[in-house]
């Protein structure tokens, strides 16, 4: 695969992990050395805004990823996700990122005669088997990181 897209976020604030859920915009291509240097010296949100104004990066309109960051040592304090932080999305086009597209519910893909829970279990087992097979075959898709 060639370079497709990337995103960035400040993981720490005041020496603490920013425990939140975020919707982050995807940026076209791979970051240049100049972009990486700017991200290293400037808060990410500000850097992305400035780099976009200077046409040094280009947001992929409407494309984003959801990321949940948490400190595992504070797991017992975590609450269910009730809010997604969207402050990293470009201000002038946030409606492209938050628009809900019509789609079918999960229940519509469950084969007739299958229970929802059993179907979910089957999907999870098959996904796990697929990942194990990829790793066993030498990890052709770089699924493990050392």
GROMACS .gro file of N, CA and C in nm:
model
  438
    1UNK      N    1   0.083  -0.119   0.000
    1UNK     CA    2   0.000   0.000   0.000
    1UNK      C    3   0.086   0.124   0.000
    2UNK      N    4   0.038   0.225  -0.066
    2UNK     CA    5   0.107   0.353  -0.065
    2UNK      C    6   0.051   0.439   0.048
    3UNK      N    7   0.115   0.553   0.069
    3UNK     CA    8   0.066   0.644   0.172
    3UNK      C    9  -0.077   0.684   0.139
    4UNK      N   10  -0.165   0.672   0.235
    4UNK     CA   11  -0.306   0.702   0.213
    4UNK      C   12  -0.352   0.824   0.290
    5UNK      N   13  -0.345   0.814   0.423
    5UNK     CA   14  -0.395   0.923   0.507
    5UNK      C   15  -0.336   0.910   0.646
    6UNK      N   16  -0.343   1.018   0.722
    6UNK     CA   17  -0.291   1.019   0.858
    6UNK      C   18  -0.372   1.119   0.939
    7UNK      N   19  -0.348   1.120   1.068
    7UNK     CA   20  -0.408   1.218   1.157
    7UNK      C   21  -0.315   1.236   1.275
    8UNK      N   22  -0.345   1.333   1.360
    8UNK     CA   23  -0.259   1.358   1.476
    8UNK      C   24  -0.345   1.410   1.590
    9UNK      N   25  -0.294   1.392   1.712
    9UNK     CA   26  -0.364   1.436   1.832
    9UNK      C   27  -0.262   1.453   1.945
   10UNK      N   28  -0.290   1.547   2.034
   10UNK     CA   29  -0.210   1.558   2.156
   10UNK      C   30  -0.263   1.454   2.254
   11UNK      N   31  -0.181   1.359   2.294
   11UNK     CA   32  -0.223   1.253   2.384
   11UNK      C   33  -0.214   1.299   2.530
   12UNK      N   34  -0.120   1.388   2.558
   12UNK     CA   35  -0.099   1.434   2.695
   12UNK      C   36  -0.134   1.581   2.710
   13UNK      N   37  -0.185   1.617   2.826
   13UNK     CA   38  -0.211   1.756   2.862
   13UNK      C   39  -0.172   1.772   3.009
   14UNK      N   40  -0.083   1.866   3.035
   14UNK     CA   41  -0.035   1.889   3.172
   14UNK      C   42   0.018   1.760   3.235
   15UNK      N   43   0.090   1.681   3.157
   15UNK     CA   44   0.152   1.555   3.199
   15UNK      C   45   0.053   1.443   3.232
   16UNK      N   46  -0.071   1.458   3.190
   16UNK     CA   47  -0.172   1.354   3.210
   16UNK      C   48  -0.227   1.311   3.075
   17UNK      N   49  -0.267   1.185   3.067
   17UNK     CA   50  -0.329   1.133   2.945
   17UNK      C   51  -0.465   1.200   2.927
   18UNK      N   52  -0.492   1.244   2.806
   18UNK     CA   53  -0.622   1.304   2.773
   18UNK      C   54  -0.723   1.191   2.754
   19UNK      N   55  -0.786   1.149   2.859
   19UNK     CA   56  -0.881   1.039   2.853
   19UNK      C   57  -1.013   1.090   2.796
   20UNK      N   58  -1.033   1.062   2.668
   20UNK     CA   59  -1.153   1.106   2.597
   20UNK      C   60  -1.172   1.023   2.472
   21UNK      N   61  -1.285   1.044   2.408
   21UNK     CA   62  -1.309   0.992   2.274
   21UNK      C   63  -1.302   1.110   2.179
   22UNK      N   64  -1.235   1.089   2.067
   22UNK     CA   65  -1.215   1.196   1.971
   22UNK      C   66  -1.260   1.151   1.833
   23UNK      N   67  -1.308   1.247   1.754
   23UNK     CA   68  -1.327   1.227   1.611
   23UNK      C   69  -1.221   1.313   1.545
   24UNK      N   70  -1.128   1.248   1.474
   24UNK     CA   71  -1.014   1.316   1.416
   24UNK      C   72  -1.023   1.315   1.264
   25UNK      N   73  -0.992   1.429   1.201
   25UNK     CA   74  -0.997   1.433   1.054
   25UNK      C   75  -0.880   1.357   0.993
   26UNK      N   76  -0.903   1.298   0.877
   26UNK     CA   77  -0.795   1.233   0.804
   26UNK      C   78  -0.733   1.334   0.708
   27UNK      N   79  -0.600   1.327   0.697
   27UNK     CA   80  -0.525   1.421   0.615
   27UNK      C   81  -0.461   1.341   0.502
   28UNK      N   82  -0.467   1.396   0.383
   28UNK     CA   83  -0.421   1.326   0.264
   28UNK      C   84  -0.271   1.299   0.265
   29UNK      N   85  -0.232   1.181   0.213
   29UNK     CA   86  -0.092   1.147   0.196
   29UNK      C   87  -0.020   1.112   0.324
   30UNK      N   88   0.109   1.141   0.328
   30UNK     CA   89   0.192   1.118   0.446
   30UNK      C   90   0.248   1.253   0.491
   31UNK      N   91   0.270   1.271   0.620
   31UNK     CA   92   0.323   1.400   0.665
   31UNK      C   93   0.469   1.421   0.622
   32UNK      N   94   0.498   1.540   0.575
   32UNK     CA   95   0.636   1.573   0.536
   32UNK      C   96   0.719   1.601   0.661
   33UNK      N   97   0.849   1.610   0.645
   33UNK     CA   98   0.936   1.642   0.759
   33UNK      C   99   0.899   1.779   0.816
   34UNK      N  100   0.868   1.873   0.729
   34UNK     CA  101   0.829   2.007   0.773
   34UNK      C  102   0.703   2.002   0.860
   35UNK      N  103   0.607   1.923   0.818
   35UNK     CA  104   0.482   1.908   0.893
   35UNK      C  105   0.510   1.842   1.028
   36UNK      N  106   0.591   1.737   1.028
   36UNK     CA  107   0.624   1.669   1.154
   36UNK      C  108   0.696   1.763   1.251
   37UNK      N  109   0.785   1.846   1.199
   37UNK     CA  110   0.855   1.943   1.285
   37UNK      C  111   0.758   2.044   1.344
   38UNK      N  112   0.663   2.088   1.264
   38UNK     CA  113   0.563   2.184   1.314
   38UNK      C  114   0.476   2.120   1.421
   39UNK      N  115   0.436   1.995   1.402
   39UNK     CA  116   0.356   1.924   1.500
   39UNK      C  117   0.433   1.902   1.630
   40UNK      N  118   0.565   1.889   1.621
   40UNK     CA  119   0.648   1.867   1.740
   40UNK      C  120   0.662   1.993   1.825
   41UNK      N  121   0.650   2.110   1.762
   41UNK     CA  122   0.672   2.233   1.840
   41UNK      C  123   0.545   2.314   1.867
   42UNK      N  124   0.433   2.275   1.807
   42UNK     CA  125   0.308   2.351   1.821
   42UNK      C  126   0.197   2.256   1.864
   43UNK      N  127   0.105   2.300   1.950
   43UNK     CA  128  -0.010   2.213   1.982
   43UNK      C  129  -0.078   2.166   1.853
   44UNK      N  130  -0.114   2.040   1.849
   44UNK     CA  131  -0.163   1.977   1.726
   44UNK      C  132  -0.280   2.051   1.664
   45UNK      N  133  -0.378   2.085   1.742
   45UNK     CA  134  -0.497   2.152   1.686
   45UNK      C  135  -0.457   2.282   1.615
   46UNK      N  136  -0.374   2.361   1.677
   46UNK     CA  137  -0.327   2.487   1.619
   46UNK      C  138  -0.242   2.461   1.496
   47UNK      N  139  -0.151   2.363   1.505
   47UNK     CA  140  -0.062   2.332   1.393
   47UNK      C  141  -0.142   2.287   1.271
   48UNK      N  142  -0.241   2.199   1.291
   48UNK     CA  143  -0.320   2.151   1.177
   48UNK      C  144  -0.394   2.266   1.110
   49UNK      N  145  -0.450   2.355   1.190
   49UNK     CA  146  -0.523   2.470   1.136
   49UNK      C  147  -0.429   2.557   1.052
   50UNK      N  148  -0.312   2.589   1.108
   50UNK     CA  149  -0.215   2.675   1.037
   50UNK      C  150  -0.161   2.606   0.911
   51UNK      N  151  -0.129   2.478   0.921
   51UNK     CA  152  -0.077   2.405   0.805
   51UNK      C  153  -0.181   2.397   0.693
   52UNK      N  154  -0.308   2.384   0.729
   52UNK     CA  155  -0.414   2.381   0.628
   52UNK      C  156  -0.427   2.518   0.561
   53UNK      N  157  -0.420   2.626   0.639
   53UNK     CA  158  -0.428   2.761   0.583
   53UNK      C  159  -0.312   2.788   0.486
   54UNK      N  160  -0.195   2.731   0.516
   54UNK     CA  161  -0.076   2.748   0.432
   54UNK      C  162  -0.072   2.647   0.318
   55UNK      N  163  -0.177   2.566   0.304
   55UNK     CA  164  -0.186   2.461   0.200
   55UNK      C  165  -0.072   2.360   0.207
   56UNK      N  166  -0.024   2.333   0.328
   56UNK     CA  167   0.081   2.233   0.347
   56UNK      C  168   0.023   2.096   0.380
   57UNK      N  169  -0.105   2.094   0.419
   57UNK     CA  170  -0.179   1.970   0.438
   57UNK      C  171  -0.317   1.989   0.377
   58UNK      N  172  -0.382   1.877   0.346
   58UNK     CA  173  -0.517   1.883   0.291
   58UNK      C  174  -0.603   1.779   0.361
   59UNK      N  175  -0.709   1.827   0.427
   59UNK     CA  176  -0.803   1.736   0.492
   59UNK      C  177  -0.883   1.663   0.385
   60UNK      N  178  -0.909   1.535   0.409
   60UNK     CA  179  -0.994   1.459   0.318
   60UNK      C  180  -1.138   1.485   0.364
   61UNK      N  181  -1.208   1.562   0.286
   61UNK     CA  182  -1.340   1.610   0.326
   61UNK      C  183  -1.434   1.499   0.369
   62UNK      N  184  -1.481   1.510   0.491
   62UNK     CA  185  -1.577   1.413   0.544
   62UNK      C  186  -1.516   1.284   0.596
   63UNK      N  187  -1.385   1.266   0.582
   63UNK     CA  188  -1.320   1.143   0.628
   63UNK      C  189  -1.258   1.164   0.765
   64UNK      N  190  -1.288   1.072   0.855
   64UNK     CA  191  -1.236   1.086   0.991
   64UNK      C  192  -1.225   0.949   1.056
   65UNK      N  193  -1.158   0.947   1.170
   65UNK     CA  194  -1.149   0.826   1.251
   65UNK      C  195  -1.192   0.861   1.393
   66UNK      N  196  -1.244   0.762   1.462
   66UNK     CA  197  -1.280   0.779   1.603
   66UNK      C  198  -1.173   0.710   1.687
   67UNK      N  199  -1.123   0.782   1.786
   67UNK     CA  200  -1.016   0.731   1.871
   67UNK      C  201  -1.056   0.753   2.016
   68UNK      N  202  -1.038   0.650   2.097
   68UNK     CA  203  -1.060   0.664   2.241
   68UNK      C  204  -0.928   0.644   2.310
   69UNK      N  205  -0.888   0.743   2.387
   69UNK     CA  206  -0.760   0.739   2.457
   69UNK      C  207  -0.789   0.729   2.606
   70UNK      N  208  -0.716   0.638   2.672
   70UNK     CA  209  -0.734   0.626   2.816
   70UNK      C  210  -0.605   0.573   2.878
   71UNK      N  211  -0.591   0.601   3.004
   71UNK     CA  212  -0.478   0.551   3.082
   71UNK      C  213  -0.525   0.422   3.149
   72UNK      N  214  -0.467   0.310   3.109
   72UNK     CA  215  -0.512   0.180   3.160
   72UNK      C  216  -0.496   0.169   3.312
   73UNK      N  217  -0.406   0.246   3.369
   73UNK     CA  218  -0.388   0.242   3.514
   73UNK      C  219  -0.507   0.303   3.587
   74UNK      N  220  -0.592   0.375   3.512
   74UNK     CA  221  -0.708   0.440   3.574
   74UNK      C  222  -0.838   0.380   3.519
   75UNK      N  223  -0.830   0.256   3.477
   75UNK     CA  224  -0.942   0.188   3.413
   75UNK      C  225  -1.069   0.191   3.497
   76UNK      N  226  -1.055   0.173   3.627
   76UNK     CA  227  -1.175   0.169   3.713
   76UNK      C  228  -1.246   0.303   3.720
   77UNK      N  229  -1.179   0.411   3.679
   77UNK     CA  230  -1.240   0.544   3.683
   77UNK      C  231  -1.310   0.580   3.553
   78UNK      N  232  -1.287   0.501   3.448
   78UNK     CA  233  -1.342   0.535   3.318
   78UNK      C  234  -1.493   0.514   3.314
   79UNK      N  235  -1.557   0.605   3.250
   79UNK     CA  236  -1.701   0.596   3.234
   79UNK      C  237  -1.731   0.558   3.089
   80UNK      N  238  -1.854   0.520   3.065
   80UNK     CA  239  -1.895   0.491   2.928
   80UNK      C  240  -1.884   0.619   2.846
   81UNK      N  241  -1.855   0.603   2.718
   81UNK     CA  242  -1.842   0.719   2.631
   81UNK      C  243  -1.979   0.785   2.614
   82UNK      N  244  -1.987   0.910   2.653
   82UNK     CA  245  -2.113   0.983   2.637
   82UNK      C  246  -2.095   1.102   2.544
   83UNK      N  247  -1.970   1.139   2.518
   83UNK     CA  248  -1.942   1.255   2.433
   83UNK      C  249  -1.817   1.227   2.350
   84UNK      N  250  -1.820   1.267   2.226
   84UNK     CA  251  -1.704   1.258   2.139
   84UNK      C  252  -1.653   1.398   2.113
   85UNK      N  253  -1.527   1.420   2.143
   85UNK     CA  254  -1.464   1.550   2.123
   85UNK      C  255  -1.438   1.570   1.974
   86UNK      N  256  -1.496   1.674   1.916
   86UNK     CA  257  -1.480   1.702   1.773
   86UNK      C  258  -1.399   1.829   1.748
   87UNK      N  259  -1.328   1.878   1.849
   87UNK     CA  260  -1.258   2.005   1.834
   87UNK      C  261  -1.142   2.000   1.733
   88UNK      N  262  -1.097   1.883   1.693
   88UNK     CA  263  -0.989   1.874   1.596
   88UNK      C  264  -1.039   1.882   1.451
   89UNK      N  265  -1.170   1.869   1.431
   89UNK     CA  266  -1.226   1.876   1.297
   89UNK      C  267  -1.214   2.018   1.244
   90UNK      N  268  -1.192   2.034   1.112
   90UNK     CA  269  -1.185   2.169   1.056
   90UNK      C  270  -1.314   2.247   1.085
   91UNK      N  271  -1.298   2.368   1.137
   91UNK     CA  272  -1.415   2.447   1.179
   91UNK      C  273  -1.509   2.479   1.064
   92UNK      N  274  -1.455   2.509   0.948
   92UNK     CA  275  -1.537   2.553   0.836
   92UNK      C  276  -1.614   2.441   0.767
   93UNK      N  277  -1.584   2.316   0.799
   93UNK     CA  278  -1.655   2.206   0.732
   93UNK      C  279  -1.697   2.096   0.828
   94UNK      N  280  -1.721   2.130   0.953
   94UNK     CA  281  -1.755   2.026   1.051
   94UNK      C  282  -1.885   1.954   1.016
   95UNK      N  283  -1.975   2.018   0.942
   95UNK     CA  284  -2.102   1.952   0.907
   95UNK      C  285  -2.077   1.831   0.816
   96UNK      N  286  -1.969   1.832   0.737
   96UNK     CA  287  -1.935   1.717   0.652
   96UNK      C  288  -1.898   1.596   0.737
   97UNK      N  289  -1.841   1.621   0.854
   97UNK     CA  290  -1.793   1.513   0.939
   97UNK      C  291  -1.901   1.461   1.034
   98UNK      N  292  -1.996   1.543   1.067
   98UNK     CA  293  -2.095   1.503   1.166
   98UNK      C  294  -2.228   1.459   1.104
   99UNK      N  295  -2.239   1.469   0.972
   99UNK     CA  296  -2.361   1.429   0.904
   99UNK      C  297  -2.381   1.279   0.917
  100UNK      N  298  -2.500   1.237   0.958
  100UNK     CA  299  -2.528   1.094   0.968
  100UNK      C  300  -2.588   1.047   0.837
  101UNK      N  301  -2.523   0.947   0.779
  101UNK     CA  302  -2.571   0.892   0.654
  101UNK      C  303  -2.670   0.779   0.682
  102UNK      N  304  -2.770   0.766   0.599
  102UNK     CA  305  -2.866   0.657   0.621
  102UNK      C  306  -2.798   0.523   0.599
  103UNK      N  307  -2.823   0.431   0.689
  103UNK     CA  308  -2.765   0.298   0.676
  103UNK      C  309  -2.856   0.197   0.742
  104UNK      N  310  -2.832   0.072   0.709
  104UNK     CA  311  -2.909  -0.036   0.769
  104UNK      C  312  -2.856  -0.065   0.908
  105UNK      N  313  -2.941  -0.113   0.993
  105UNK     CA  314  -2.898  -0.151   1.126
  105UNK      C  315  -2.827  -0.286   1.121
  106UNK      N  316  -2.753  -0.315   1.226
  106UNK     CA  317  -2.680  -0.441   1.236
  106UNK      C  318  -2.775  -0.560   1.220
  107UNK      N  319  -2.894  -0.546   1.275
  107UNK     CA  320  -2.990  -0.657   1.272
  107UNK      C  321  -3.026  -0.701   1.130
  108UNK      N  322  -3.015  -0.608   1.033
  108UNK     CA  323  -3.056  -0.642   0.897
  108UNK      C  324  -2.959  -0.738   0.828
  109UNK      N  325  -2.837  -0.755   0.881
  109UNK     CA  326  -2.742  -0.846   0.817
  109UNK      C  327  -2.735  -0.982   0.886
  110UNK      N  328  -2.809  -0.998   0.994
  110UNK     CA  329  -2.809  -1.126   1.065
  110UNK      C  330  -2.893  -1.226   0.986
  111UNK      N  331  -2.835  -1.341   0.953
  111UNK     CA  332  -2.911  -1.442   0.878
  111UNK      C  333  -3.036  -1.487   0.955
  112UNK      N  334  -3.139  -1.519   0.881
  112UNK     CA  335  -3.263  -1.565   0.943
  112UNK      C  336  -3.237  -1.689   1.026
  113UNK      N  337  -3.296  -1.694   1.143
  113UNK     CA  338  -3.280  -1.808   1.231
  113UNK      C  339  -3.162  -1.796   1.327
  114UNK      N  340  -3.078  -1.693   1.311
  114UNK     CA  341  -2.963  -1.672   1.400
  114UNK      C  342  -2.999  -1.567   1.504
  115UNK      N  343  -2.955  -1.592   1.625
  115UNK     CA  344  -2.973  -1.495   1.733
  115UNK      C  345  -2.863  -1.389   1.723
  116UNK      N  346  -2.896  -1.267   1.762
  116UNK     CA  347  -2.800  -1.156   1.753
  116UNK      C  348  -2.670  -1.187   1.826
  117UNK      N  349  -2.679  -1.235   1.948
  117UNK     CA  350  -2.560  -1.262   2.029
  117UNK      C  351  -2.475  -1.373   1.966
  118UNK      N  352  -2.540  -1.477   1.916
  118UNK     CA  353  -2.467  -1.588   1.852
  118UNK      C  354  -2.397  -1.539   1.726
  119UNK      N  355  -2.463  -1.455   1.650
  119UNK     CA  356  -2.403  -1.400   1.528
  119UNK      C  357  -2.282  -1.313   1.561
  120UNK      N  358  -2.293  -1.228   1.664
  120UNK     CA  359  -2.181  -1.145   1.707
  120UNK      C  360  -2.063  -1.231   1.752
  121UNK      N  361  -2.091  -1.337   1.827
  121UNK     CA  362  -1.986  -1.428   1.871
  121UNK      C  363  -1.915  -1.493   1.753
  122UNK      N  364  -1.993  -1.536   1.654
  122UNK     CA  365  -1.936  -1.599   1.535
  122UNK      C  366  -1.847  -1.500   1.460
  123UNK      N  367  -1.892  -1.375   1.444
  123UNK     CA  368  -1.812  -1.274   1.377
  123UNK      C  369  -1.681  -1.250   1.451
  124UNK      N  370  -1.689  -1.239   1.583
  124UNK     CA  371  -1.569  -1.214   1.664
  124UNK      C  372  -1.471  -1.330   1.652
  125UNK      N  373  -1.520  -1.455   1.657
  125UNK     CA  374  -1.433  -1.572   1.646
  125UNK      C  375  -1.366  -1.577   1.509
  126UNK      N  376  -1.443  -1.550   1.404
  126UNK     CA  377  -1.386  -1.554   1.268
  126UNK      C  378  -1.284  -1.443   1.248
  127UNK      N  379  -1.309  -1.327   1.305
  127UNK     CA  380  -1.213  -1.217   1.294
  127UNK      C  381  -1.083  -1.253   1.366
  128UNK      N  382  -1.096  -1.310   1.486
  128UNK     CA  383  -0.979  -1.352   1.562
  128UNK      C  384  -0.900  -1.457   1.484
  129UNK      N  385  -0.970  -1.553   1.423
  129UNK     CA  386  -0.904  -1.657   1.344
  129UNK      C  387  -0.831  -1.596   1.224
  130UNK      N  388  -0.892  -1.496   1.161
  130UNK     CA  389  -0.830  -1.428   1.048
  130UNK      C  390  -0.700  -1.359   1.090
  131UNK      N  391  -0.704  -1.288   1.200
  131UNK     CA  392  -0.585  -1.218   1.249
  131UNK      C  393  -0.477  -1.319   1.286
  132UNK      N  394  -0.513  -1.425   1.356
  132UNK     CA  395  -0.415  -1.528   1.392
  132UNK      C  396  -0.351  -1.589   1.268
  133UNK      N  397  -0.430  -1.612   1.164
  133UNK     CA  398  -0.379  -1.669   1.039
  133UNK      C  399  -0.284  -1.571   0.972
  134UNK      N  400  -0.317  -1.443   0.970
  134UNK     CA  401  -0.229  -1.343   0.909
  134UNK      C  402  -0.096  -1.336   0.983
  135UNK      N  403  -0.101  -1.339   1.115
  135UNK     CA  404   0.022  -1.336   1.195
  135UNK      C  405   0.103  -1.463   1.170
  136UNK      N  406   0.036  -1.577   1.165
  136UNK     CA  407   0.101  -1.705   1.141
  136UNK      C  408   0.169  -1.707   1.003
  137UNK      N  409   0.108  -1.641   0.905
  137UNK     CA  410   0.162  -1.637   0.769
  137UNK      C  411   0.273  -1.533   0.752
  138UNK      N  412   0.325  -1.483   0.862
  138UNK     CA  413   0.435  -1.387   0.851
  138UNK      C  414   0.389  -1.243   0.856
  139UNK      N  415   0.265  -1.221   0.897
  139UNK     CA  416   0.215  -1.086   0.918
  139UNK      C  417   0.228  -0.999   0.792
  140UNK      N  418   0.171  -1.042   0.679
  140UNK     CA  419   0.188  -0.966   0.555
  140UNK      C  420   0.128  -0.826   0.559
  141UNK      N  421   0.038  -0.798   0.650
  141UNK     CA  422  -0.026  -0.667   0.656
  141UNK      C  423   0.023  -0.584   0.773
  142UNK      N  424   0.136  -0.622   0.833
  142UNK     CA  425   0.197  -0.550   0.945
  142UNK      C  426   0.099  -0.524   1.058
  143UNK      N  427   0.035  -0.632   1.100
  143UNK     CA  428  -0.065  -0.620   1.207
  143UNK      C  429  -0.004  -0.620   1.346
  144UNK      N  430   0.119  -0.670   1.359
  144UNK     CA  431   0.184  -0.667   1.489
  144UNK      C  432   0.299  -0.569   1.484
  145UNK      N  433   0.325  -0.509   1.597
  145UNK     CA  434   0.431  -0.409   1.605
  145UNK      C  435   0.522  -0.446   1.721
  146UNK      N  436   0.650  -0.440   1.696
  146UNK     CA  437   0.748  -0.472   1.799
  146UNK      C  438   0.811  -0.346   1.853
   0.00000   0.00000   0.00000
